[in-house]
Coordinates of C-alpha atoms and ligand atoms in Angstrom, one line a residue:
M1347 CA -8.7 15.9 -13.2
P1348 CA -12.3 15.2 -11.9
D1349 CA -12.7 13.4 -8.9
T1350 CA -13.0 9.8 -8.4
P1351 CA -16.4 8.6 -9.1
A1352 CA -17.8 7.8 -5.5
H1353 CA -18.1 3.8 -6.3
V1354 CA -14.6 3.9 -7.7
P1355 CA -12.2 3.6 -3.9
S1356 CA -9.9 7.1 -4.2
H1357 CA -6.8 4.7 -2.8
V1358 CA -6.2 1.3 -2.7
A1359 CA -4.2 -0.4 -0.4
I1360 CA -3.5 -4.1 -1.1
I1361 CA -1.5 -6.6 1.3
M1362 CA 0.5 -9.2 -1.8
D1363 CA 0.1 -12.3 -0.2
G1364 CA 0.5 -16.1 -1.6
N1365 CA 4.2 -15.9 -3.2
G1366 CA 5.8 -18.6 -0.6
R1367 CA 2.5 -21.0 -1.7
W1368 CA 2.0 -20.3 -5.2
A1369 CA 5.7 -21.5 -5.2
K1370 CA 5.6 -24.7 -3.4
L1371 CA 2.4 -26.0 -4.9
R1372 CA 5.0 -25.7 -8.1
G1373 CA 8.1 -27.7 -6.3
L1374 CA 9.7 -24.5 -7.1
P1375 CA 11.5 -22.1 -4.6
R1376 CA 10.3 -19.3 -2.7
I1377 CA 12.0 -16.6 -4.7
E1378 CA 9.8 -18.0 -7.7
G1379 CA 6.8 -16.9 -6.0
H1380 CA 8.0 -13.3 -5.2
R1381 CA 9.5 -13.4 -9.2
R1382 CA 5.7 -13.8 -10.5
G1383 CA 4.1 -11.8 -8.2
V1384 CA 6.7 -8.5 -9.5
E1385 CA 4.6 -9.3 -12.9
T1386 CA 1.1 -9.3 -11.0
V1387 CA 2.5 -5.8 -8.7
R1388 CA 2.7 -4.4 -13.2
N1389 CA -0.2 -5.5 -13.6
V1390 CA -2.2 -3.8 -11.0
I1391 CA -0.4 -0.5 -10.9
D1392 CA -2.1 -0.3 -14.8
A1393 CA -6.1 -1.6 -13.8
A1394 CA -5.4 0.8 -10.8
K1395 CA -4.8 3.3 -13.5
E1396 CA -7.5 2.4 -16.1
L1397 CA -10.1 2.4 -13.0
G1398 CA -9.1 5.8 -11.7
V1399 CA -7.5 5.0 -8.4
R1400 CA -5.5 7.3 -7.8
Y1401 CA -3.9 5.9 -4.8
L1402 CA -2.0 2.5 -4.8
T1403 CA -0.5 1.3 -2.2
L1404 CA 1.2 -2.3 -1.9
Y1405 CA 2.8 -3.6 1.1
A1406 CA 6.0 -5.1 -0.6
F1407 CA 8.0 -5.8 2.6
S1408 CA 7.2 -5.1 6.7
V1409 CA 9.5 -4.7 9.4
E1410 CA 8.7 -8.2 11.0
N1411 CA 10.0 -9.5 6.8
W1412 CA 13.4 -9.5 8.4
K1413 CA 13.0 -12.4 10.5
R1414 CA 13.0 -14.8 7.0
P1415 CA 15.9 -16.3 5.8
Q1416 CA 19.0 -14.2 4.8
D1417 CA 18.6 -15.5 1.5
E1418 CA 15.0 -14.8 1.0
V1419 CA 15.5 -11.0 2.2
G1420 CA 18.0 -10.6 -0.2
A1421 CA 16.6 -12.0 -3.2
L1422 CA 13.6 -9.6 -2.2
M1423 CA 16.0 -7.1 -2.1
S1424 CA 17.7 -7.4 -5.3
L1425 CA 13.6 -8.1 -6.8
L1426 CA 12.9 -4.8 -5.3
E1427 CA 16.6 -3.0 -7.1
Y1428 CA 15.0 -4.3 -10.4
F1429 CA 11.5 -3.7 -10.3
L1430 CA 12.4 -0.1 -9.8
K1431 CA 15.7 0.4 -12.1
R1432 CA 13.2 -1.2 -15.2
E1433 CA 9.9 0.7 -13.8
T1434 CA 10.7 4.0 -13.1
A1435 CA 10.6 4.6 -17.5
T1436 CA 7.0 3.0 -16.9
L1437 CA 5.8 5.0 -14.1
V1438 CA 7.1 8.3 -16.2
K1439 CA 5.4 7.4 -19.4
N1440 CA 2.0 6.6 -17.1
K1441 CA 2.2 10.1 -15.3
I1442 CA 2.5 7.5 -11.7
R1443 CA 4.1 8.9 -8.5
L1444 CA 6.6 7.2 -6.4
R1445 CA 6.4 7.2 -2.9
T1446 CA 7.2 5.3 -0.2
I1447 CA 6.2 4.9 3.5
G1448 CA 8.1 3.3 5.8
R1449 CA 12.2 3.1 7.6
T1450 CA 13.7 3.4 4.2
Q1451 CA 16.8 4.3 5.6
D1452 CA 17.3 1.2 6.9
L1453 CA 16.7 -0.6 3.3
P1454 CA 20.4 -1.9 1.2
E1455 CA 21.7 1.3 -0.1
P1456 CA 21.4 -0.1 -3.5
V1457 CA 17.9 -0.2 -2.9
R1458 CA 17.7 3.2 -1.3
R1459 CA 20.0 4.7 -4.5
Q1460 CA 17.3 3.5 -6.6
L1461 CA 14.3 4.3 -4.9
D1462 CA 15.7 8.1 -4.8
A1463 CA 16.0 8.2 -8.3
A1464 CA 12.3 6.8 -9.3
I1465 CA 10.7 9.2 -6.8
A1466 CA 12.7 12.2 -8.0
A1467 CA 12.0 10.8 -11.7
T1468 CA 8.5 11.1 -11.1
A1469 CA 8.0 13.9 -8.3
Q1470 CA 6.2 16.1 -11.1
F1471 CA 2.6 14.0 -11.1
T1472 CA 0.0 14.6 -9.0
E1473 CA -3.0 12.5 -10.8
H1474 CA -1.9 9.2 -9.6
T1475 CA 0.4 8.1 -6.7
L1476 CA 1.9 4.5 -6.1
V1477 CA 2.6 4.0 -2.4
L1478 CA 5.2 1.3 -1.5
A1479 CA 5.4 0.4 2.2
L1480 CA 8.6 -0.8 2.9
N1481 CA 9.8 -1.3 6.1
Y1482 CA 6.6 -0.9 7.2
G1483 CA 4.9 -1.5 10.3
S1484 CA 2.2 0.9 11.9
R1485 CA 3.2 0.1 15.0
T1486 CA 6.9 1.7 14.4
E1487 CA 4.9 4.0 12.6
V1488 CA 3.2 5.4 15.8
V1489 CA 6.4 5.3 17.4
D1490 CA 7.7 7.3 14.8
A1491 CA 5.3 9.7 14.6
A1492 CA 4.6 10.0 18.6
R1493 CA 8.7 11.1 18.4
A1494 CA 8.1 13.8 15.6
Y1495 CA 4.8 14.9 17.5
A1496 CA 7.1 15.2 20.7
A1497 CA 9.1 17.9 18.5
A1498 CA 6.7 19.6 17.7
V1499 CA 4.7 20.4 20.5
A1500 CA 8.8 21.2 21.7
A1501 CA 9.2 23.7 19.1
G1502 CA 5.5 25.8 19.4
T1503 CA 4.1 24.3 16.3
V1504 CA 1.4 21.9 18.4
N1505 CA 0.1 22.9 20.7
L1506 CA -1.9 20.6 22.9
N1507 CA -4.6 22.4 24.1
N1508 CA -6.0 22.4 20.8
D1509 CA -5.1 19.2 19.6
S1510 CA -6.8 16.7 17.6
W1511 CA -6.8 13.0 15.4
E1512 CA -5.7 15.5 12.3
T1513 CA -3.0 17.2 13.8
F1514 CA -1.5 13.9 14.9
A1515 CA -2.5 12.0 11.8
R1516 CA -0.4 14.6 10.0
H1517 CA 2.9 13.3 11.7
L1518 CA 2.3 9.4 10.2
Y1519 CA 4.1 8.7 7.1
T1520 CA 0.7 8.6 5.4
G1521 CA 0.6 12.7 6.9
D1522 CA -0.4 13.9 3.6
L1523 CA -2.4 11.1 1.7
P1524 CA -5.9 10.3 2.2
D1525 CA -6.9 7.3 4.1
P1526 CA -7.3 3.8 1.9
D1527 CA -11.1 3.3 0.6
L1528 CA -10.6 -0.4 0.2
V1529 CA -7.8 -2.6 1.7
I1530 CA -7.4 -6.4 -0.5
R1531 CA -5.1 -9.3 0.6
T1532 CA -4.7 -12.3 -1.0
S1533 CA -4.0 -15.9 -0.7
G1534 CA -6.8 -16.3 1.8
E1535 CA -5.6 -15.4 4.9
Y1536 CA -7.9 -13.1 7.2
R1537 CA -5.1 -11.0 9.3
V1538 CA -4.4 -6.8 8.5
S1539 CA -0.9 -7.8 9.9
N1540 CA 0.3 -4.5 11.1
F1541 CA -0.6 -2.4 8.1
L1542 CA -2.3 0.6 8.1
L1543 CA -3.8 0.3 11.2
L1544 CA -4.9 3.9 11.8
Q1545 CA -5.8 4.5 8.6
A1546 CA -8.1 2.0 8.0
A1547 CA -10.6 3.0 10.2
Y1548 CA -13.2 3.4 8.0
A1549 CA -11.3 0.7 4.7
E1550 CA -13.5 -2.1 3.2
F1551 CA -11.5 -4.7 3.3
V1552 CA -11.9 -7.8 0.7
F1553 CA -10.5 -10.9 1.4
T1554 CA -9.7 -13.1 -2.0
P1555 CA -8.9 -16.5 -1.7
V1556 CA -6.7 -16.0 -5.0
L1557 CA -2.4 -16.3 -4.7
W1558 CA -0.4 -13.0 -5.1
P1559 CA 1.2 -14.3 -8.6
D1560 CA -2.1 -14.9 -9.4
F1561 CA -3.9 -12.1 -8.8
S1562 CA -5.0 -10.6 -11.8
K1563 CA -6.4 -7.3 -13.2
T1564 CA -9.9 -9.0 -13.3
D1565 CA -9.8 -10.3 -9.6
F1566 CA -8.3 -6.2 -8.9
A1567 CA -11.9 -5.4 -10.8
A1568 CA -13.7 -7.6 -8.6
A1569 CA -12.7 -6.1 -5.8
V1570 CA -13.4 -2.7 -7.1
E1571 CA -17.0 -3.8 -8.0
T1572 CA -17.4 -5.6 -4.3
Y1573 CA -16.6 -2.4 -2.9
A1574 CA -18.9 -0.1 -5.0
K1575 CA -21.6 -2.4 -4.2
R1576 CA -21.1 -1.4 0.4
E1577 CA -22.6 0.9 1.8
R1578 CA -20.1 3.2 3.9
R1579 CA -21.6 4.6 6.6
F1580 CA -18.8 6.6 8.9
G1581 CA -20.6 5.3 12.2
R1582 CA -24.3 6.5 10.8
T1583 CA -27.2 5.0 10.6
S1584 CA -28.3 4.0 6.8
E1585 CA -31.3 6.4 7.1
Q1586 CA -29.1 9.3 7.5
L1587 CA -26.9 8.6 4.9
K1588 CA -30.2 8.2 2.5
S1589 CA -31.7 11.5 3.4
A1590 CA -28.1 13.6 3.2
P1591 CA -25.3 11.1 1.6
C1592 CA -22.9 14.1 1.8
L1593 CA -23.4 14.8 5.5
Ligands
FPP1854 C1 4.2 -12.2 0.8 O1 3.9 -13.7 0.5 C2 4.9 -11.7 0.4 C3 6.2 -10.6 0.6 C4 6.7 -10.7 2.1 C5 6.7 -9.9 0.0 C6 5.6 -9.1 -1.6 C7 6.8 -8.9 -2.6 C8 6.4 -8.9 -3.6 C9 5.0 -8.7 -4.3 C10 7.7 -8.4 -4.9 C11 8.6 -7.4 -4.8 C12 7.9 -6.4 -4.4 C13 7.6 -5.1 -5.6 C14 6.3 -3.8 -5.2 C15 8.8 -5.1 -6.3 P1 4.5 -14.8 1.5 O2 5.9 -15.2 0.7 O3 4.4 -14.8 2.5 O4 3.8 -16.3 0.7 P2 3.5 -17.1 1.7 O5 2.4 -16.9 2.8 O6 2.2 -18.2 0.8 O7 4.7 -18.0 1.9

């Protein structure tokens, strides 16, 4: 597959927010908002592939989300299980590999079973990757990475006299994934909420007031368009980039 054109982000990560408010505005239970949110997930996966985005990461359940009412947590887990059961065939048809980041070992067994099946069924694809952040939080990720790093130091596979960010980053859940180029948050909130804090160090951010269930393919394309108009400098000056854009 050719490289992604420069104006298209290779990796888009999304904080899907606003399901509860969408439902409340309509006098519906919060879970209806999540249900509609799953439809948006389907559309956005399609839109990302159509635009040539190679990696799409969706923040589907955070480590903090366990604090929600038990029935909402249960409903979210059921939705996830249902989504995986129903969508695996489409992922295979569209040649999209599924990956996860987060402490998925702590998810309910039926969800883990569906995840394992979907991951196995799509493992051979390389052009497009869907990453679900599940039971994910950046701070727990750093704790887990530090533990793995310490083990690697003890085993002698990492030398502390000669380490680097790249060496450490390989121990994050995202060790074999590129950093996100664009992070989108829906619903008019301006927070990062413990999402990819280290990986998004140089990402562009787009915040939109649209609630996640209403977020359309056109909204996704508009966010990508906004990204395309930004100048990413990675610490350099504008003049340096103009004279040697590939430095
Ligand atoms: C935030 O909205 C959304 C979530 C915590 C869950 C997102 C889950 C889905 C879109 C459905 C399941 C996902 C997949 C991948 C099948 P909120 O409830 O915090 O909204 P609010 O801020 O308006 O209350």
